[in-house]
Amino acid sequence: MELTVAQKLDLLLKLQEIDSQLDDIKKIRGDLPEEVRDLEDDIAGFETRIGKFNSEISALEDEISRYKAAKKDAEKLIARYKEQQMNVRNNREYDAITKEMELQSLEIELAEKKSREADYKVKAKKEEISATDALLKERREDLKAKKQELDVITSESHEDEKKLLEKRDLQATKVEDRLYKSYTKIRNNSGNGLGVVTVRRGACGGCFNVVPPQRQADIREKKKIIVCEHCGRIFADVDTEYK
């Protein structure tokens, strides 16, 4: 059986009442859920940063090991060249060996220089890790406190919220699909979560703009769906107690 406009509006208004009760529960939590998410994002970011620093340190330490190995190889070559110098047959061989020794000495200096630079970078990265780790510990403590606070608030309203959500699901099935979609869209776009309102003291219960008397009369008749020309909210009725 086709529902009348009055019945449709009544069902929609009851859904709005349930949603408003759920909104009130969420308001008690305030910004805590968002603060918890922000802290979790911060922690994830810091952990990623520390992981990146550790990877960079590992790469730098590998570089230092290669420089040390290169230095040792150069030192071995110099020692070998020194032995060869003892057995040279002419000045040309002596000069050639001396030149090779000088080249290896330069290799040692370069390896030491590069090793010092890499070591300096490692120390800098470790300092950054230390600073980031301090921030990470701070955020974890903040998160722990915020979660405990949120858990207390949530536990207090958990049963009420559960019952309201079940009630809402049932009520939503009773509302005409087209009306439900319009209601949801209006509600999501409104700052106070109201998609359906009544006229109070001659004004829209959502945006408080004046509703003309003739329009109020049309709303009372409930022969068609009427929305506020200012905010687009659906009018369910006119509250006679506020006349």
mmCIF file of C-alpha atoms in Angstrom:
data_model
loop_
_atom_site.group_PDB
_atom_site.id
_atom_site.type_symbol
_atom_site.label_atom_id
_atom_site.label_comp_id
_atom_site.label_asym_id
_atom_site.label_seq_id
_atom_site.Cartn_x
_atom_site.Cartn_y
_atom_site.Cartn_z
ATOM 1 C CA MET A 1 0.000 0.000 0.000
ATOM 2 C CA GLU A 2 1.315 3.424 -1.003
ATOM 3 C CA LEU A 3 2.182 5.618 1.966
ATOM 4 C CA THR A 4 0.778 9.112 2.187
ATOM 5 C CA VAL A 5 3.130 12.109 2.210
ATOM 6 C CA ALA A 6 2.265 12.621 5.892
ATOM 7 C CA GLN A 7 3.296 9.049 6.707
ATOM 8 C CA LYS A 8 6.510 9.386 4.696
ATOM 9 C CA LEU A 9 7.425 12.592 6.524
ATOM 10 C CA ASP A 10 6.604 11.023 9.891
ATOM 11 C CA LEU A 11 8.944 8.100 9.181
ATOM 12 C CA LEU A 12 11.661 10.464 8.013
ATOM 13 C CA LEU A 13 11.289 12.673 11.087
ATOM 14 C CA LYS A 14 11.647 9.639 13.362
ATOM 15 C CA LEU A 15 14.838 8.702 11.505
ATOM 16 C CA GLN A 16 16.141 12.232 12.036
ATOM 17 C CA GLU A 17 15.386 11.981 15.775
ATOM 18 C CA ILE A 18 17.444 8.778 16.002
ATOM 19 C CA ASP A 19 20.299 10.314 13.999
ATOM 20 C CA SER A 20 20.260 13.381 16.243
ATOM 21 C CA GLN A 21 20.574 11.148 19.308
ATOM 22 C CA LEU A 22 23.535 9.396 17.691
ATOM 23 C CA ASP A 23 25.055 12.796 16.878
ATOM 24 C CA ASP A 24 24.727 13.790 20.546
ATOM 25 C CA ILE A 25 26.679 10.680 21.560
ATOM 26 C CA LYS A 26 29.397 11.557 19.041
ATOM 27 C CA LYS A 27 29.535 15.123 20.343
ATOM 28 C CA ILE A 28 30.390 13.808 23.809
ATOM 29 C CA ARG A 29 33.485 12.243 22.294
ATOM 30 C CA GLY A 30 34.356 15.616 20.813
ATOM 31 C CA ASP A 31 37.548 15.703 18.770
ATOM 32 C CA LEU A 32 39.030 12.658 20.517
ATOM 33 C CA PRO A 33 38.531 10.194 17.611
ATOM 34 C CA GLU A 34 40.182 12.648 15.208
ATOM 35 C CA GLU A 35 42.999 13.349 17.670
ATOM 36 C CA VAL A 36 43.615 9.605 18.033
ATOM 37 C CA ARG A 37 43.786 9.213 14.231
ATOM 38 C CA ASP A 38 46.166 12.177 13.943
ATOM 39 C CA LEU A 39 48.453 10.721 16.616
ATOM 40 C CA GLU A 40 48.407 7.317 14.900
ATOM 41 C CA ASP A 41 49.361 9.032 11.621
ATOM 42 C CA ASP A 42 52.190 10.914 13.388
ATOM 43 C CA ILE A 43 53.494 7.698 14.927
ATOM 44 C CA ALA A 44 53.395 5.883 11.582
ATOM 45 C CA GLY A 45 55.261 8.809 9.994
ATOM 46 C CA PHE A 46 57.957 8.827 12.684
ATOM 47 C CA GLU A 47 58.391 5.043 12.447
ATOM 48 C CA THR A 48 58.787 5.336 8.673
ATOM 49 C CA ARG A 49 61.320 8.133 9.118
ATOM 50 C CA ILE A 50 63.363 6.112 11.634
ATOM 51 C CA GLY A 51 63.273 3.103 9.291
ATOM 52 C CA LYS A 52 64.539 5.313 6.452
ATOM 53 C CA PHE A 53 67.356 6.680 8.623
ATOM 54 C CA ASN A 54 68.388 3.153 9.655
ATOM 55 C CA SER A 55 68.493 2.074 5.998
ATOM 56 C CA GLU A 56 70.653 5.089 5.168
ATOM 57 C CA ILE A 57 72.982 4.313 8.088
ATOM 58 C CA SER A 58 73.294 0.710 6.916
ATOM 59 C CA ALA A 59 74.224 1.914 3.411
ATOM 60 C CA LEU A 60 76.766 4.391 4.834
ATOM 61 C CA GLU A 61 78.338 1.722 7.048
ATOM 62 C CA ASP A 62 78.698 -0.500 3.982
ATOM 63 C CA GLU A 63 80.492 2.418 2.286
ATOM 64 C CA ILE A 64 82.811 2.844 5.271
ATOM 65 C CA SER A 65 83.642 -0.881 5.148
ATOM 66 C CA ARG A 66 84.482 -0.585 1.447
ATOM 67 C CA TYR A 67 86.709 2.452 2.089
ATOM 68 C CA LYS A 68 88.524 0.610 4.889
ATOM 69 C CA ALA A 69 89.004 -2.404 2.647
ATOM 70 C CA ALA A 70 90.329 -0.147 -0.148
ATOM 71 C CA LYS A 71 92.743 1.455 2.323
ATOM 72 C CA LYS A 72 94.051 -1.936 3.433
ATOM 73 C CA ASP A 73 94.506 -3.034 -0.165
ATOM 74 C CA ALA A 74 96.452 0.163 -0.906
ATOM 75 C CA GLU A 75 98.646 -0.347 2.188
ATOM 76 C CA LYS A 76 99.404 -3.916 1.081
ATOM 77 C CA LEU A 77 100.370 -2.677 -2.377
ATOM 78 C CA ILE A 78 102.651 -0.027 -0.868
ATOM 79 C CA ALA A 79 104.339 -2.684 1.288
ATOM 80 C CA ARG A 80 104.814 -4.850 -1.795
ATOM 81 C CA TYR A 81 106.179 -1.923 -3.821
ATOM 82 C CA LYS A 82 108.670 -1.154 -1.073
ATOM 83 C CA GLU A 83 109.993 -4.704 -1.329
ATOM 84 C CA GLN A 84 110.198 -4.370 -5.103
ATOM 85 C CA GLN A 85 112.157 -1.139 -4.742
ATOM 86 C CA MET A 86 114.889 -3.102 -3.000
ATOM 87 C CA ASN A 87 115.358 -5.176 -6.133
ATOM 88 C CA VAL A 88 115.098 -2.617 -8.937
ATOM 89 C CA ARG A 89 117.682 -2.733 -11.742
ATOM 90 C CA ASN A 90 117.559 0.852 -12.851
ATOM 91 C CA ASN A 91 116.234 4.301 -12.054
ATOM 92 C CA ARG A 92 113.327 3.976 -14.451
ATOM 93 C CA GLU A 93 111.957 0.957 -12.562
ATOM 94 C CA TYR A 94 112.557 2.777 -9.265
ATOM 95 C CA ASP A 95 110.660 5.862 -10.454
ATOM 96 C CA ALA A 96 107.778 3.754 -11.802
ATOM 97 C CA ILE A 97 107.416 1.950 -8.470
ATOM 98 C CA THR A 98 107.671 5.247 -6.579
ATOM 99 C CA LYS A 99 104.883 6.679 -8.744
ATOM 100 C CA GLU A 100 102.681 3.655 -8.014
ATOM 101 C CA MET A 101 103.359 4.101 -4.286
ATOM 102 C CA GLU A 102 102.346 7.754 -4.507
ATOM 103 C CA LEU A 103 99.131 6.792 -6.306
ATOM 104 C CA GLN A 104 98.315 4.272 -3.599
ATOM 105 C CA SER A 105 99.058 6.888 -0.924
ATOM 106 C CA LEU A 106 96.525 9.163 -2.629
ATOM 107 C CA GLU A 107 94.054 6.277 -2.657
ATOM 108 C CA ILE A 108 94.575 5.895 1.102
ATOM 109 C CA GLU A 109 94.012 9.628 1.693
ATOM 110 C CA LEU A 110 90.854 9.557 -0.452
ATOM 111 C CA ALA A 111 89.529 6.453 1.326
ATOM 112 C CA GLU A 112 90.188 8.065 4.731
ATOM 113 C CA LYS A 113 88.485 11.281 3.613
ATOM 114 C CA LYS A 114 85.434 9.465 2.246
ATOM 115 C CA SER A 115 85.303 7.272 5.341
ATOM 116 C CA ARG A 116 85.329 10.332 7.648
ATOM 117 C CA GLU A 117 82.573 11.970 5.599
ATOM 118 C CA ALA A 118 80.432 8.830 5.743
ATOM 119 C CA ASP A 119 81.122 8.481 9.464
ATOM 120 C CA TYR A 120 80.012 12.092 10.000
ATOM 121 C CA LYS A 121 76.791 11.372 8.098
ATOM 122 C CA VAL A 122 76.197 8.270 10.227
ATOM 123 C CA LYS A 123 76.543 10.328 13.410
ATOM 124 C CA ALA A 124 74.166 12.966 12.027
ATOM 125 C CA LYS A 125 71.611 10.283 11.094
ATOM 126 C CA LYS A 126 71.883 8.747 14.561
ATOM 127 C CA GLU A 127 71.228 12.151 16.111
ATOM 128 C CA GLU A 128 68.156 12.527 13.895
ATOM 129 C CA ILE A 129 66.996 9.063 14.962
ATOM 130 C CA SER A 130 67.462 10.020 18.611
ATOM 131 C CA ALA A 131 65.437 13.220 18.169
ATOM 132 C CA THR A 132 62.715 11.442 16.188
ATOM 133 C CA ASP A 133 62.616 8.601 18.702
ATOM 134 C CA ALA A 134 62.030 11.126 21.508
ATOM 135 C CA LEU A 135 59.089 12.580 19.550
ATOM 136 C CA LEU A 136 57.824 9.073 18.834
ATOM 137 C CA LYS A 137 57.823 8.152 22.526
ATOM 138 C CA GLU A 138 56.019 11.396 23.309
ATOM 139 C CA ARG A 139 53.347 10.712 20.684
ATOM 140 C CA ARG A 140 52.908 7.144 21.907
ATOM 141 C CA GLU A 141 52.311 8.399 25.437
ATOM 142 C CA ASP A 142 49.804 10.952 24.127
ATOM 143 C CA LEU A 143 48.074 8.261 22.069
ATOM 144 C CA LYS A 144 47.857 5.934 25.061
ATOM 145 C CA ALA A 145 46.250 8.683 27.165
ATOM 146 C CA LYS A 146 43.826 9.741 24.402
ATOM 147 C CA LYS A 147 42.800 6.144 23.714
ATOM 148 C CA GLN A 148 42.145 5.510 27.391
ATOM 149 C CA GLU A 149 40.044 8.673 27.568
ATOM 150 C CA LEU A 150 38.131 7.695 24.427
ATOM 151 C CA ASP A 151 37.609 4.133 25.685
ATOM 152 C CA VAL A 152 36.061 5.433 28.911
ATOM 153 C CA ILE A 153 33.664 7.716 27.020
ATOM 154 C CA THR A 154 32.846 5.045 24.430
ATOM 155 C CA SER A 155 32.199 2.350 27.045
ATOM 156 C CA GLU A 156 29.742 4.627 28.846
ATOM 157 C CA SER A 157 27.645 5.110 25.711
ATOM 158 C CA HIS A 158 28.340 1.816 23.971
ATOM 159 C CA GLU A 159 25.046 0.089 24.800
ATOM 160 C CA ASP A 160 22.949 3.164 24.022
ATOM 161 C CA GLU A 161 24.748 3.647 20.714
ATOM 162 C CA LYS A 162 24.348 -0.025 19.806
ATOM 163 C CA LYS A 163 20.591 0.081 20.449
ATOM 164 C CA LEU A 164 20.212 3.331 18.526
ATOM 165 C CA LEU A 165 22.136 1.958 15.541
ATOM 166 C CA GLU A 166 19.892 -1.115 15.453
ATOM 167 C CA LYS A 167 16.849 1.120 15.740
ATOM 168 C CA ARG A 168 18.191 3.364 12.981
ATOM 169 C CA ASP A 169 18.812 0.459 10.598
ATOM 170 C CA LEU A 170 15.221 -0.677 11.083
ATOM 171 C CA GLN A 171 13.816 2.824 10.663
ATOM 172 C CA ALA A 172 15.872 3.455 7.513
ATOM 173 C CA THR A 173 14.238 0.460 5.812
ATOM 174 C CA LYS A 174 10.829 2.065 6.339
ATOM 175 C CA VAL A 175 11.788 5.292 4.555
ATOM 176 C CA GLU A 176 11.195 5.578 0.819
ATOM 177 C CA ASP A 177 14.483 5.058 -1.021
ATOM 178 C CA ARG A 178 14.333 8.341 -2.945
ATOM 179 C CA LEU A 179 13.542 10.305 0.223
ATOM 180 C CA TYR A 180 16.271 8.490 2.157
ATOM 181 C CA LYS A 181 18.918 9.399 -0.421
ATOM 182 C CA SER A 182 17.816 13.046 -0.431
ATOM 183 C CA TYR A 183 17.780 13.114 3.370
ATOM 184 C CA THR A 184 21.261 11.582 3.598
ATOM 185 C CA LYS A 185 22.682 14.057 1.087
ATOM 186 C CA ILE A 186 21.144 17.067 2.862
ATOM 187 C CA ARG A 187 22.220 15.790 6.270
ATOM 188 C CA ASN A 188 25.806 15.195 5.156
ATOM 189 C CA ASN A 189 26.003 18.713 3.726
ATOM 190 C CA SER A 190 24.561 20.400 6.808
ATOM 191 C CA GLY A 191 26.699 21.623 9.654
ATOM 192 C CA ASN A 192 24.345 20.407 12.379
ATOM 193 C CA GLY A 193 23.360 17.044 10.900
ATOM 194 C CA LEU A 194 19.746 18.055 10.269
ATOM 195 C CA GLY A 195 18.178 16.867 7.041
ATOM 196 C CA VAL A 196 14.574 17.055 8.226
ATOM 197 C CA VAL A 197 13.267 19.937 10.323
ATOM 198 C CA THR A 198 10.062 21.531 11.509
ATOM 199 C CA VAL A 199 9.046 25.169 11.307
ATOM 200 C CA ARG A 200 9.494 26.849 14.667
ATOM 201 C CA ARG A 201 8.317 30.340 15.501
ATOM 202 C CA GLY A 202 7.734 30.917 11.816
ATOM 203 C CA ALA A 203 11.293 29.984 10.824
ATOM 204 C CA CYS A 204 13.161 26.989 9.408
ATOM 205 C CA GLY A 205 14.410 24.781 12.217
ATOM 206 C CA GLY A 206 17.670 24.269 10.339
ATOM 207 C CA CYS A 207 18.785 27.643 8.977
ATOM 208 C CA PHE A 208 16.324 29.879 10.920
ATOM 209 C CA ASN A 209 15.220 31.813 7.860
ATOM 210 C CA VAL A 210 11.601 32.991 7.917
ATOM 211 C CA VAL A 211 9.041 30.704 6.285
ATOM 212 C CA PRO A 212 6.088 32.646 4.755
ATOM 213 C CA PRO A 213 2.601 31.936 6.244
ATOM 214 C CA GLN A 214 1.244 30.445 3.002
ATOM 215 C CA ARG A 215 4.222 28.078 2.801
ATOM 216 C CA GLN A 216 3.622 27.096 6.419
ATOM 217 C CA ALA A 217 0.020 26.282 5.529
ATOM 218 C CA ASP A 218 1.226 24.046 2.688
ATOM 219 C CA ILE A 219 3.633 22.307 5.049
ATOM 220 C CA ARG A 220 0.838 21.628 7.556
ATOM 221 C CA GLU A 221 -1.314 20.039 4.883
ATOM 222 C CA LYS A 222 1.458 17.497 4.120
ATOM 223 C CA LYS A 223 0.204 16.893 0.612
ATOM 224 C CA LYS A 224 3.663 17.179 -0.946
ATOM 225 C CA ILE A 225 7.316 17.230 0.077
ATOM 226 C CA ILE A 226 8.370 20.830 0.717
ATOM 227 C CA VAL A 227 11.959 21.932 1.277
ATOM 228 C CA CYS A 228 13.419 25.138 2.676
ATOM 229 C CA GLU A 229 14.178 27.529 -0.168
ATOM 230 C CA HIS A 230 17.263 28.743 1.719
ATOM 231 C CA CYS A 231 18.988 25.569 2.994
ATOM 232 C CA GLY A 232 17.193 22.757 1.142
ATOM 233 C CA ARG A 233 16.173 20.891 4.320
ATOM 234 C CA ILE A 234 12.952 18.905 4.190
ATOM 235 C CA PHE A 235 10.060 20.341 6.194
ATOM 236 C CA ALA A 236 8.225 17.669 8.218
ATOM 237 C CA ASP A 237 5.692 19.879 9.991
ATOM 238 C CA VAL A 238 4.963 23.175 11.707
ATOM 239 C CA ASP A 239 5.328 23.138 15.487
ATOM 240 C CA THR A 240 2.080 24.605 16.819
ATOM 241 C CA GLU A 241 3.566 25.089 20.301
ATOM 242 C CA TYR A 242 5.890 27.704 18.848
ATOM 243 C CA LYS A 243 3.187 29.620 16.983
#
